[in-house]
Short mmCIF file of C-alpha atoms and ligand atoms in Angstrom, two decimals:
data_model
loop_
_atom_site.label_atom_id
_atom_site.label_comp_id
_atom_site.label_asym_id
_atom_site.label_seq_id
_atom_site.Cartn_x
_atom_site.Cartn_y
_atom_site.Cartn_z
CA UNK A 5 -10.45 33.18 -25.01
CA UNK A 6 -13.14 30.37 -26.06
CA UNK A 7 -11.51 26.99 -25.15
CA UNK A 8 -10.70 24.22 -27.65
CA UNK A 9 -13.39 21.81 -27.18
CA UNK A 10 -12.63 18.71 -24.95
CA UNK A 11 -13.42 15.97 -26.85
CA UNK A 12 -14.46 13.37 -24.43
CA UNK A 13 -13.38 9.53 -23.74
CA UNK A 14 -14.97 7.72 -21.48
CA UNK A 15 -13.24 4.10 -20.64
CA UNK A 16 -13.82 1.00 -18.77
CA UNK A 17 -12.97 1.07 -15.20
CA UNK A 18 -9.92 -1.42 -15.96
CA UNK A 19 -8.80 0.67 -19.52
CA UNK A 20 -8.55 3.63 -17.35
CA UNK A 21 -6.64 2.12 -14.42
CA UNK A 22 -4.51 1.01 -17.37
CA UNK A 23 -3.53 4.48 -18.55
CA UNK A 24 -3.00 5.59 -14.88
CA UNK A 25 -0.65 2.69 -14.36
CA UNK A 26 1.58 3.24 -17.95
CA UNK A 27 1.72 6.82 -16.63
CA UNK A 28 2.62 5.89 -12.96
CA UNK A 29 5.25 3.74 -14.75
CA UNK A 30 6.72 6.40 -16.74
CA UNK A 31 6.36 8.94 -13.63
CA UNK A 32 8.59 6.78 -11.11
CA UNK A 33 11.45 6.19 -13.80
CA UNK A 34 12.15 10.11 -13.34
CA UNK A 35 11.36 10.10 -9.51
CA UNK A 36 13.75 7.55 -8.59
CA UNK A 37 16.59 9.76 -10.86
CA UNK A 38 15.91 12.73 -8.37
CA UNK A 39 15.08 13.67 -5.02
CA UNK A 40 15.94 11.61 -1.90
CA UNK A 41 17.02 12.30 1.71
CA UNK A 42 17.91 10.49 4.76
CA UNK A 43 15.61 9.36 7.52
CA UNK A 44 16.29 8.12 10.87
CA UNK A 45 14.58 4.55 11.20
CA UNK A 46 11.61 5.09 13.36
CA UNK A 47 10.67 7.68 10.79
CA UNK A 48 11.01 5.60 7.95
CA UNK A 49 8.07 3.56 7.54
CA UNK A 50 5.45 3.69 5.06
CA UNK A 51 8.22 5.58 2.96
CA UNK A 52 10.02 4.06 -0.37
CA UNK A 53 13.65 3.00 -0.20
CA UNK A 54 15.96 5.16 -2.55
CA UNK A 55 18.66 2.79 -1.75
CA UNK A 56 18.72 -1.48 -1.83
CA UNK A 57 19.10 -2.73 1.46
CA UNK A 58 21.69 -5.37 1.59
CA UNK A 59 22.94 -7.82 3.92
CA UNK A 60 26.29 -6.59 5.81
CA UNK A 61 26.99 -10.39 6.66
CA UNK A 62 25.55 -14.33 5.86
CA UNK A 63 21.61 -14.46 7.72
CA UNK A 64 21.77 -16.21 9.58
CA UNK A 65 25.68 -15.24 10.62
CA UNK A 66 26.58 -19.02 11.96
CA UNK A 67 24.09 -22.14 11.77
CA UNK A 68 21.13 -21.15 14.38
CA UNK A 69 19.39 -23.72 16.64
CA UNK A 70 15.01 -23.07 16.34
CA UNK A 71 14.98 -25.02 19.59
CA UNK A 72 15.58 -25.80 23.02
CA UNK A 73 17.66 -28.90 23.24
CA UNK A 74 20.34 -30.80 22.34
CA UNK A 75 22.96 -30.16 19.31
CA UNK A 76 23.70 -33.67 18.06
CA UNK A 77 24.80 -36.14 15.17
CA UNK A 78 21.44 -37.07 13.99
CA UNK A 79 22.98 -40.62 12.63
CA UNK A 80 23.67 -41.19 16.61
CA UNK A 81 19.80 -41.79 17.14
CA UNK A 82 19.08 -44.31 14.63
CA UNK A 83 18.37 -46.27 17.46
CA UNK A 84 16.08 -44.88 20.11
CA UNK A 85 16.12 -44.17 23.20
CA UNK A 86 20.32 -43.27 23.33
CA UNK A 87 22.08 -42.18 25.67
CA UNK A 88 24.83 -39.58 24.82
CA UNK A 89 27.60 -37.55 26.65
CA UNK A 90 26.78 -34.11 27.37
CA UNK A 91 30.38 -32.12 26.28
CA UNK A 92 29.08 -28.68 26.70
CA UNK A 93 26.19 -25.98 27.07
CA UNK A 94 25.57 -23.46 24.68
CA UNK A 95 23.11 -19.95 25.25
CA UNK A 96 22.32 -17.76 22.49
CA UNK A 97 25.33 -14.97 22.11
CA UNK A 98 28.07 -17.56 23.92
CA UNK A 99 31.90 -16.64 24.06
CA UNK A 100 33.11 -18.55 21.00
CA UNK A 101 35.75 -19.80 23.10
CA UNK A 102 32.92 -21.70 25.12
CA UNK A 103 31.56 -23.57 22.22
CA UNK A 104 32.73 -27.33 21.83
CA UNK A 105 35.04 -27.21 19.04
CA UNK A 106 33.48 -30.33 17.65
CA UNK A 107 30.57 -32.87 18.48
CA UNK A 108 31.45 -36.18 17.84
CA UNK A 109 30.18 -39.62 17.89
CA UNK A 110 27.93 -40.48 21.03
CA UNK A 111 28.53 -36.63 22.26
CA UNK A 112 25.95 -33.78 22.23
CA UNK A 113 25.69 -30.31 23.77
CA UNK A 114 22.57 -28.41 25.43
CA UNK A 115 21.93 -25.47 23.43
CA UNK A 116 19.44 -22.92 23.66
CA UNK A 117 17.41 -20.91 21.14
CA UNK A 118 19.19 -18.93 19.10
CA UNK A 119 22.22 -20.53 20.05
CA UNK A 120 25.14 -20.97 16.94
CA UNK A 121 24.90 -25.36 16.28
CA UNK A 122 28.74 -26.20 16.82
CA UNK A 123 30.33 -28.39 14.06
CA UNK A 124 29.74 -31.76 13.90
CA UNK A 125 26.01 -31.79 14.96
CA UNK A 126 23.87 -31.47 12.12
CA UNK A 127 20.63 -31.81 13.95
CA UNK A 128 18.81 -30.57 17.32
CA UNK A 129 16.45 -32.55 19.18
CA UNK A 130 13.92 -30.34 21.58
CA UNK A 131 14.35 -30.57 24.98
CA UNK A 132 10.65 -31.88 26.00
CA UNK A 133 12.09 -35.41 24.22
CA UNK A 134 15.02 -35.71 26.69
CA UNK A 135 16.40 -36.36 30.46
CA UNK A 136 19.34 -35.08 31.66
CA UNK A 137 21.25 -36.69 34.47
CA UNK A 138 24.78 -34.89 35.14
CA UNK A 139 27.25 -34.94 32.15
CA UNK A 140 24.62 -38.14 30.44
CA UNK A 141 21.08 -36.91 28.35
CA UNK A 142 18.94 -39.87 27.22
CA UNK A 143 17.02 -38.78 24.30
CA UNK A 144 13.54 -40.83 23.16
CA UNK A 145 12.62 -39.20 19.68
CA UNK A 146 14.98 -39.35 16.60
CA UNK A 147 15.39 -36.49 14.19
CA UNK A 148 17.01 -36.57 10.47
CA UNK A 149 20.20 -34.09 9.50
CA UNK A 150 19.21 -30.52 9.41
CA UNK A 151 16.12 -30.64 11.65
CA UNK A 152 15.58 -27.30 13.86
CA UNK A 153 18.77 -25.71 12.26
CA UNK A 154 18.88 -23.14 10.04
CA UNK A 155 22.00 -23.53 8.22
CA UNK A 156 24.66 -20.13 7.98
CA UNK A 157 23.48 -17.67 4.94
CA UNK A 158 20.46 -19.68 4.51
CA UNK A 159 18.08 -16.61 4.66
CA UNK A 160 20.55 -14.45 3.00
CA UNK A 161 23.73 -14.10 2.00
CA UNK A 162 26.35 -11.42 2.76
CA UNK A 163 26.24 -8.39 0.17
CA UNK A 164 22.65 -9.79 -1.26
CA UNK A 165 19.73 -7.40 -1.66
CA UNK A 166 17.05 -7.91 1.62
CA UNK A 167 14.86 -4.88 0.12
CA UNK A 168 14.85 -3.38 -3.18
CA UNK A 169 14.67 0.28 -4.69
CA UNK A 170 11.23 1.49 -4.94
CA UNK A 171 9.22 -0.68 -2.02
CA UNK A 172 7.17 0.69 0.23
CA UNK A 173 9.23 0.20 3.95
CA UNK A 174 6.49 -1.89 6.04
CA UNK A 175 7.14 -3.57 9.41
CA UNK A 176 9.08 -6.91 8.31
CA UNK A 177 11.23 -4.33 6.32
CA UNK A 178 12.11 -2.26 8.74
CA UNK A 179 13.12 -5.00 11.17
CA UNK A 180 15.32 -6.12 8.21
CA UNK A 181 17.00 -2.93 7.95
CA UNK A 182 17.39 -2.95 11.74
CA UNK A 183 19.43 -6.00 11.37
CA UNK A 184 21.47 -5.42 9.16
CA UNK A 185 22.59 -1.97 10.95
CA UNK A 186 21.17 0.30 9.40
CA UNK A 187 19.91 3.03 11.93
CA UNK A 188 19.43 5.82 8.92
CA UNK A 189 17.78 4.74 5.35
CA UNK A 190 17.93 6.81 2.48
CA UNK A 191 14.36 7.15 1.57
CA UNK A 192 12.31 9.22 -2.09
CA UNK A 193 11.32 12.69 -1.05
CA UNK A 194 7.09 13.25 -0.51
CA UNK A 195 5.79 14.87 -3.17
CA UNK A 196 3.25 17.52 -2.64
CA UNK A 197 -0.08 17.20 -3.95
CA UNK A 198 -1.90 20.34 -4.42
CA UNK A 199 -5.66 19.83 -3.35
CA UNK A 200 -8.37 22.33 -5.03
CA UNK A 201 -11.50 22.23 -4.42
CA UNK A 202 -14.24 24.28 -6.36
CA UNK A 203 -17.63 25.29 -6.21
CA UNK A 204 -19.69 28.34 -5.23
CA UNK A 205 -21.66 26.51 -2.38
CA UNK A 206 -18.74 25.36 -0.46
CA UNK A 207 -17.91 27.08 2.44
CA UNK A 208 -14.67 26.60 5.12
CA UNK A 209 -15.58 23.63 7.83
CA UNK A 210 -15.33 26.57 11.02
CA UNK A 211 -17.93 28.52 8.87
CA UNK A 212 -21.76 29.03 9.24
CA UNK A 213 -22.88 27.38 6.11
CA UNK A 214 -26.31 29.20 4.65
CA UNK A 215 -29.13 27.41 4.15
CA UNK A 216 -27.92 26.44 0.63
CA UNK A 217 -24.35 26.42 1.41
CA UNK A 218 -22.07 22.97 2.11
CA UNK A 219 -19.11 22.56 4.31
CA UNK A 220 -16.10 21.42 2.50
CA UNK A 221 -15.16 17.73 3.46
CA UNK A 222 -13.50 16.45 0.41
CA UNK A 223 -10.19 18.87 1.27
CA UNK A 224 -10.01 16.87 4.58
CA UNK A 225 -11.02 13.48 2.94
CA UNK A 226 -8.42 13.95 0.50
CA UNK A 227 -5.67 15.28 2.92
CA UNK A 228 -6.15 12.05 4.83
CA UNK A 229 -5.60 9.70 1.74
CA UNK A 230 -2.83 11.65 0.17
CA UNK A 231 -1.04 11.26 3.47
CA UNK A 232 -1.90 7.67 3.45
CA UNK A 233 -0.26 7.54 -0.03
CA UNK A 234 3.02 8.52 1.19
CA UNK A 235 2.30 12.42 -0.28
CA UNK A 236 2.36 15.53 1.10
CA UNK A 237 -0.94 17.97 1.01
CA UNK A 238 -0.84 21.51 -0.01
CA UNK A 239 -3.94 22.58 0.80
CA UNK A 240 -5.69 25.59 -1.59
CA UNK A 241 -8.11 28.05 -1.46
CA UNK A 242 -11.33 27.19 -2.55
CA UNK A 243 -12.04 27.83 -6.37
CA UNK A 244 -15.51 29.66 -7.19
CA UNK A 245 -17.09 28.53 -10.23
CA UNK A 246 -15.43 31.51 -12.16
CA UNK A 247 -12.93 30.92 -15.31
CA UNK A 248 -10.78 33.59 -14.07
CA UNK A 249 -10.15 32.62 -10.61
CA UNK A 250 -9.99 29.19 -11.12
CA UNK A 251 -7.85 29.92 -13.76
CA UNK A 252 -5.08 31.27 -11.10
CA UNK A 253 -6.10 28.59 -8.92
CA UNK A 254 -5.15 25.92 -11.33
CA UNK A 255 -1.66 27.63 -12.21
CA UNK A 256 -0.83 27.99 -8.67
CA UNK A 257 -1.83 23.55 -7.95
CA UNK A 258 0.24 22.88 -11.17
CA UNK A 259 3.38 23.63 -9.12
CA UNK A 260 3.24 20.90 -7.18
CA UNK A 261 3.89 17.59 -8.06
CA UNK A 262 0.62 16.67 -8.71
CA UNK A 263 -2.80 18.22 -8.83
CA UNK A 264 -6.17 16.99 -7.36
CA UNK A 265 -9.31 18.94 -8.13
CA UNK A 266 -12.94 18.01 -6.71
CA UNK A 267 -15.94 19.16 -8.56
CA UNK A 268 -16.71 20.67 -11.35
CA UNK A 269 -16.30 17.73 -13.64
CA UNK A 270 -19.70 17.07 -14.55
CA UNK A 271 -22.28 17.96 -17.57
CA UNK A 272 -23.56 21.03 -15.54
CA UNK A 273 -23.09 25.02 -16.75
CA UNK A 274 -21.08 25.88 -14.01
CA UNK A 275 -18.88 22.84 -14.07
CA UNK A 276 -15.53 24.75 -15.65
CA UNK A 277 -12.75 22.56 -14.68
CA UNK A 278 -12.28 20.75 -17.95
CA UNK A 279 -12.80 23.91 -19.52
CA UNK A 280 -9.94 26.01 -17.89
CA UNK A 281 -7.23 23.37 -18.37
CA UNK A 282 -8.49 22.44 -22.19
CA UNK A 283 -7.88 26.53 -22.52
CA UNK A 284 -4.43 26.13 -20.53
CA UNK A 285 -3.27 23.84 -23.27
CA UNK A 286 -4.11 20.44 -20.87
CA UNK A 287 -3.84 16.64 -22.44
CA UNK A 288 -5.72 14.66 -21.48
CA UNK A 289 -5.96 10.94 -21.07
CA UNK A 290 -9.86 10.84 -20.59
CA UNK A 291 -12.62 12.66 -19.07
CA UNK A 292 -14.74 9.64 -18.22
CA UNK A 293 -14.66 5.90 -16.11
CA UNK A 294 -17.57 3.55 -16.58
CA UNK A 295 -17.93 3.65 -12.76
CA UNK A 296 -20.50 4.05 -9.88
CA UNK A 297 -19.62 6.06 -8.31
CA UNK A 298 -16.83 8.45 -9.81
CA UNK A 299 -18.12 8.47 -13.60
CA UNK A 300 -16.96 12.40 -14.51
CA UNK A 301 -13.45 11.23 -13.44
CA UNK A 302 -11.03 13.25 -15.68
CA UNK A 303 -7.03 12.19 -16.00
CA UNK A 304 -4.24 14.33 -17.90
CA UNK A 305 -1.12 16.76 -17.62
CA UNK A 306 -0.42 20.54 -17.98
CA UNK A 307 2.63 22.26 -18.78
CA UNK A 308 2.74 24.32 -15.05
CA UNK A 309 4.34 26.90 -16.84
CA UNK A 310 7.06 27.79 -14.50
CA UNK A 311 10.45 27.25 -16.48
CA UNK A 312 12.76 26.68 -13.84
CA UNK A 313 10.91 23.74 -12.61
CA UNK A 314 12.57 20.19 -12.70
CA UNK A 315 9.38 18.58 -13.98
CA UNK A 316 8.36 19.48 -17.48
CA UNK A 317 4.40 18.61 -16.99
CA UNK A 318 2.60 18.19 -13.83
CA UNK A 319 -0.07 15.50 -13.80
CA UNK A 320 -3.72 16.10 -12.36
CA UNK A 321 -6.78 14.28 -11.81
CA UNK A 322 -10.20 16.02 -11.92
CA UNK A 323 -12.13 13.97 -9.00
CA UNK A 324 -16.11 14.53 -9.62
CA UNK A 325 -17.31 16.43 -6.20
CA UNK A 326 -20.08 14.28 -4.36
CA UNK A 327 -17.90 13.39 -1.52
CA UNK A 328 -17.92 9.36 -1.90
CA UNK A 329 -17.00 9.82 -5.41
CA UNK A 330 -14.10 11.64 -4.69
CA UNK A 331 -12.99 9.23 -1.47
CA UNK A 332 -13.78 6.33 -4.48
CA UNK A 333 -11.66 7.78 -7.63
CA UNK A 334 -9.18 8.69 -5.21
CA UNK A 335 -8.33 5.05 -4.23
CA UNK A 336 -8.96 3.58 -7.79
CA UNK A 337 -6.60 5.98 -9.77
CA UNK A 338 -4.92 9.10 -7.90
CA UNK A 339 -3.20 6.56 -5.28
CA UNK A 340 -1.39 5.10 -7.87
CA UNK A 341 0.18 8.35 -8.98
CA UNK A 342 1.19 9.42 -5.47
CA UNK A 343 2.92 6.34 -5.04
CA UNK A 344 4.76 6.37 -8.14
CA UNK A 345 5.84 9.98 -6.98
CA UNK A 346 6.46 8.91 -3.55
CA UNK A 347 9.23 6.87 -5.53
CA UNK A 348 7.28 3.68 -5.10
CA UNK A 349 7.09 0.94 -8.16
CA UNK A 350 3.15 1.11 -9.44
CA UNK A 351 0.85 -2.02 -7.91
CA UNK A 352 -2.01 -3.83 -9.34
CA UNK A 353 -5.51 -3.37 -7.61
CA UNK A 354 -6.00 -5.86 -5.71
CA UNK A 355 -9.43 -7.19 -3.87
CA UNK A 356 -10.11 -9.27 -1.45
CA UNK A 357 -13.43 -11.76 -2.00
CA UNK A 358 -16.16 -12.41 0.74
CA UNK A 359 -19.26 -14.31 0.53
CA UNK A 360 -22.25 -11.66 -0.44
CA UNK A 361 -25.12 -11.46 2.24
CA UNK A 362 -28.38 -10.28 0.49
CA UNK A 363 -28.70 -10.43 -3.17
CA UNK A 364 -27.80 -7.52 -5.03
CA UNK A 365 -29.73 -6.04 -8.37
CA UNK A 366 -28.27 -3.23 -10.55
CA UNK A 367 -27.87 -2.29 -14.02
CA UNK A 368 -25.55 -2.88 -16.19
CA UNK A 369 -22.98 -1.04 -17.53
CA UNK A 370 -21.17 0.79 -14.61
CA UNK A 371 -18.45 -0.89 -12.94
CA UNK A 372 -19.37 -0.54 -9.08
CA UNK A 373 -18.26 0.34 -5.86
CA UNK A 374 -20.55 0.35 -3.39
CA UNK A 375 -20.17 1.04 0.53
CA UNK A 376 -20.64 -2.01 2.01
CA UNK A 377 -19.86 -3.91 5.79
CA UNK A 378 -17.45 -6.47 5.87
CA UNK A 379 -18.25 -8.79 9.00
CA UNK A 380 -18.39 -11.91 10.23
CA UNK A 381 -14.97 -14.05 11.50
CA UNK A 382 -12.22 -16.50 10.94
CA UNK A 383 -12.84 -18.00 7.45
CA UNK A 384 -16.56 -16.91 7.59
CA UNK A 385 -16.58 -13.58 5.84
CA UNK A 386 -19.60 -12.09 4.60
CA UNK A 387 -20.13 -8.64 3.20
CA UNK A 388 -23.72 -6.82 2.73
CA UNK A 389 -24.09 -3.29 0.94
CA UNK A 390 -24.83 -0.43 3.28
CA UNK A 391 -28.27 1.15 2.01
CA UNK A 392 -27.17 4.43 1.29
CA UNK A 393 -28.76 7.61 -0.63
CA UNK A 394 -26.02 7.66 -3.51
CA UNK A 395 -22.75 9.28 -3.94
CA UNK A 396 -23.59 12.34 -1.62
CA UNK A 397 -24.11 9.91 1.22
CA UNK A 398 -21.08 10.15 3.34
CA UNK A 399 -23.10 8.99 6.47
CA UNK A 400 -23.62 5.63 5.22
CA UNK A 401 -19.75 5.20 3.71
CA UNK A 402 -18.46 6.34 7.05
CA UNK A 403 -20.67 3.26 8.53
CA UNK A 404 -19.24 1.00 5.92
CA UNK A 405 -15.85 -0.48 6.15
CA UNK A 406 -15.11 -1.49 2.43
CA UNK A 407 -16.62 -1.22 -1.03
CA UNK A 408 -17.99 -3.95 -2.85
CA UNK A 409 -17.05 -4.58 -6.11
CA UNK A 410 -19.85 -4.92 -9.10
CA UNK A 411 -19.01 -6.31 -12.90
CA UNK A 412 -20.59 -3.97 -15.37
CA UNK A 413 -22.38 -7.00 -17.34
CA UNK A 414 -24.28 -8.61 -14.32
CA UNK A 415 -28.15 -7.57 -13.42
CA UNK A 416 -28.17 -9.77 -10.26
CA UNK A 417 -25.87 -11.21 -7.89
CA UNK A 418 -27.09 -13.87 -5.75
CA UNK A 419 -26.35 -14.36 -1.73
CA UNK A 420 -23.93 -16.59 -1.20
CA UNK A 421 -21.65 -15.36 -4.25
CA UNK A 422 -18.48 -14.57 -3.61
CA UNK A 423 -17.25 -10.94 -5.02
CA UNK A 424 -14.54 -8.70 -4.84
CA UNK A 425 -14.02 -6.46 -2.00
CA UNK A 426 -12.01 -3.18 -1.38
CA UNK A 427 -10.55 -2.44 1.67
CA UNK A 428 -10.80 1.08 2.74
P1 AMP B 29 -19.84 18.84 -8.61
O1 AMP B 29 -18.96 17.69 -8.97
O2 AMP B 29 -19.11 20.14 -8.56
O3 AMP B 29 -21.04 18.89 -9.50
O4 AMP B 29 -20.37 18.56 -7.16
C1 AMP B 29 -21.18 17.45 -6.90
C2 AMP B 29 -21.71 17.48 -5.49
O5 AMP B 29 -20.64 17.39 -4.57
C3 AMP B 29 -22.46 18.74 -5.13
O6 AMP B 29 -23.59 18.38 -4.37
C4 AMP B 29 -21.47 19.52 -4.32
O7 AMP B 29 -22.10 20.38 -3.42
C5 AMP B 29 -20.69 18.43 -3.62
N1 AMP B 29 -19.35 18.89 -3.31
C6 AMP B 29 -18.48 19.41 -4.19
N2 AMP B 29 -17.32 19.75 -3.60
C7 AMP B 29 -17.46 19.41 -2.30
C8 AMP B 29 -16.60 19.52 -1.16
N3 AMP B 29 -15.37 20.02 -1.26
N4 AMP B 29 -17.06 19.06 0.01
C9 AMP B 29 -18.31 18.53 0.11
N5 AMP B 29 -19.16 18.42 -0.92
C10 AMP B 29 -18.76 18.85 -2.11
MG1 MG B 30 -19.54 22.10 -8.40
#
């Protein structure tokens, strides 16, 4: 069968992350309609919450003292030093039956950290600005109503959402859901993300490669971002360049919930990918990103032709082979779909800016992402490129520790300029 030609469209880096995003958009709509499960807490992070977390009472549950010190009516210090009765002591997690039932006029009460403020102070001064001799405390620093207490339900109030549907569960969230009881978090399922690699010279990492052969690293590159991603790799044989087998290849990725190729994306005879899925009906959203590297990048969806499938198309991403292209169009654009699938609501790139180094020529045109060394400390950032032999170069990106971001219509960047970083 001679394929339907693809015809090709080749977008700006930020017209392509657009389509990526409208489809990530689209994508987690039907995730978060379908599969979740339960996870015990300690497993939970880095996964997206199927469920809102809410608060089972007011945060805090009664008005908290920040301090060491003394609970007391902050009009009583107008005039400084006083002296005031001490009516009571209060630790953090006291018998209720041990707090003063009221602070009044010329009283206070020693109260620790953490400790519930009882009613009628409205204020707590810290210990370091007292002396305490028996049941008298002269204090020698005023404060005004409200100081070091956090008033009941001021962080959050009972039945409120603490974490939404759809975020990513980091650290602080976590510790939210921790205190608010829940031990067991309904979280999105991982979607699996086929990985298939292709190319005749690519042999298995515990083979002898040939003299012309290459050991396959983008399988293991790839396996470590998808997991990064929140996504689960299912790892494939690797494709020859050969319609037929790739062919099968392809069918077989399309079951999973998405597909990531490597190679085969380029101008070259042998380079088939586009080819196979154009004959298998593909669509595709373009087969091109003004980018350095990563410029064969190719987006779109197949029918996976398995009827009883939930999922009516299965996305993929053709990733162009050299190994720092792959790691590169990886972060910019198949992230972004993992996440959505993970169940996670679609983010913006974001970068980071550090003051450049060296000056930096290049040609316009190409949006770039260069391996680069982010160094220096404190508010004194300063990033230099790596020199590196091009896209094929995975010695120099593994010495690098971000990329540095280029603007397609700038021939030279001075030192001293600050630009846009990516973390990887
Ligand atoms: P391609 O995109 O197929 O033209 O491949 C571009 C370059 O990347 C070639 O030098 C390939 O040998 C190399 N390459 C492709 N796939 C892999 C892989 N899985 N691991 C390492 N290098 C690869
Ligand atoms: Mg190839």
């Amino acid at each position: 069968m001679s394929a339907p030609p693809v015809s090709a469209t080749v977008l700006s880096f930020e017209d392509a992350r657009r389509v990526v995003e409208e489809q990530a958009a689209l994508i987690q709509i039907e995730v978060q309609a379908g599969g979740r499960e339960s996870v015990d807490l300690l497993a939970a992070p880095g996964r997206a919450l199927a469920e809102p977390v809410l608060a089972d009472r007011d945060l805090p549950p009664f008005p908290r003292s920040t301090r060491d010190g003394y609970a007391v009516r902050a009009a009583d210090l107008s005039q400084i030093p006083v002296t005031l009765d001490v009516i009571g002591e209060i630790k953090a997690g006291e018998k209720l039956e041990r707090i003063p039932a009221n602070i009044g006029s010329g009283q206070a009460a020693s109260i620790m950290t953490g400790a519930p403020v009882p009613t009628g102070a409205d204020a707590v001064v810290m210990v370091e600005y007292s002396s305490q001799q028996g049941k008298q405390v002269e204090l020698t620093r005023g404060v005004v109503s409200g100081e070091n207490v956090v008033p009941r339900g001021a962080e959050a109030r009972q039945g409120s959402v603490l974490v939404d549907r759809g975020v990513r569960l980091n650290d602080a969230a976590i510790a939210l859901a921790a205190s608010v009881g829940k031990s067991r978090l309904q979280v999105y399922k991982r979607p699996r993300v086929a990985v298939l690699t292709t190319g005749d010279e690519i042999v298995a990492v515990d083979a002898t490669p040939g003299p012309t052969q290459i050991r396959n690293s983008n399988t293991y590159s790839l396996s470590a971002q998808i997991q990064r991603a929140g996504g689960q790799p299912v790892l494939l044989p690797v494709a020859p360049d050969e319609t037929q087998a790739l062919r099968q290849l392809i069918e077989l990725g399309l079951r999973s919930d998405l597909l990531i190729l490597t190679g085969g994306v380029s101008m070259g005879r042998y380079d088939l990918v586009e080819q196979v899925l154009s004959e298998m009906h593909a669509e595709f959203f373009f087969t091109g990103a003004k980018i350095q590297p990563g410029r064969p990048i190719v987006f779109g969806k197949c029918d996976p032709g398995v009827p009883t499938r939930e999922k009516p198309v299965t996305y993929f991403f053709g990733l162009p082979g050299n190994p720092v292209s792959t790691m590169v169009t990886f972060e910019l654009f198949a992230r972004l779909m993992i996440e959505a699938l993970a169940g996670q609501s679609p983010s913006k790139v974001r970068f980071l800016h550090a003051r450049l180094k060296g000056d930096i020529r290049i040609k316009t045109g190409l949006t770039r992402f260069l391996p680069a060394v982010l160094s220096g400390e404190f508010e004194n950032s300063e990033v230099e490129l790596v020199p590196w032999q091009g896209s094929g170069d995975i010695a120099a990106t593994a010495r690098a520790n971000c990329y540095v971001v280029l603007p397609p219509d700038r021939e030279k960047i001075p030192a001293g300029e600050w630009v846009p970083v990516m973390m990887r």
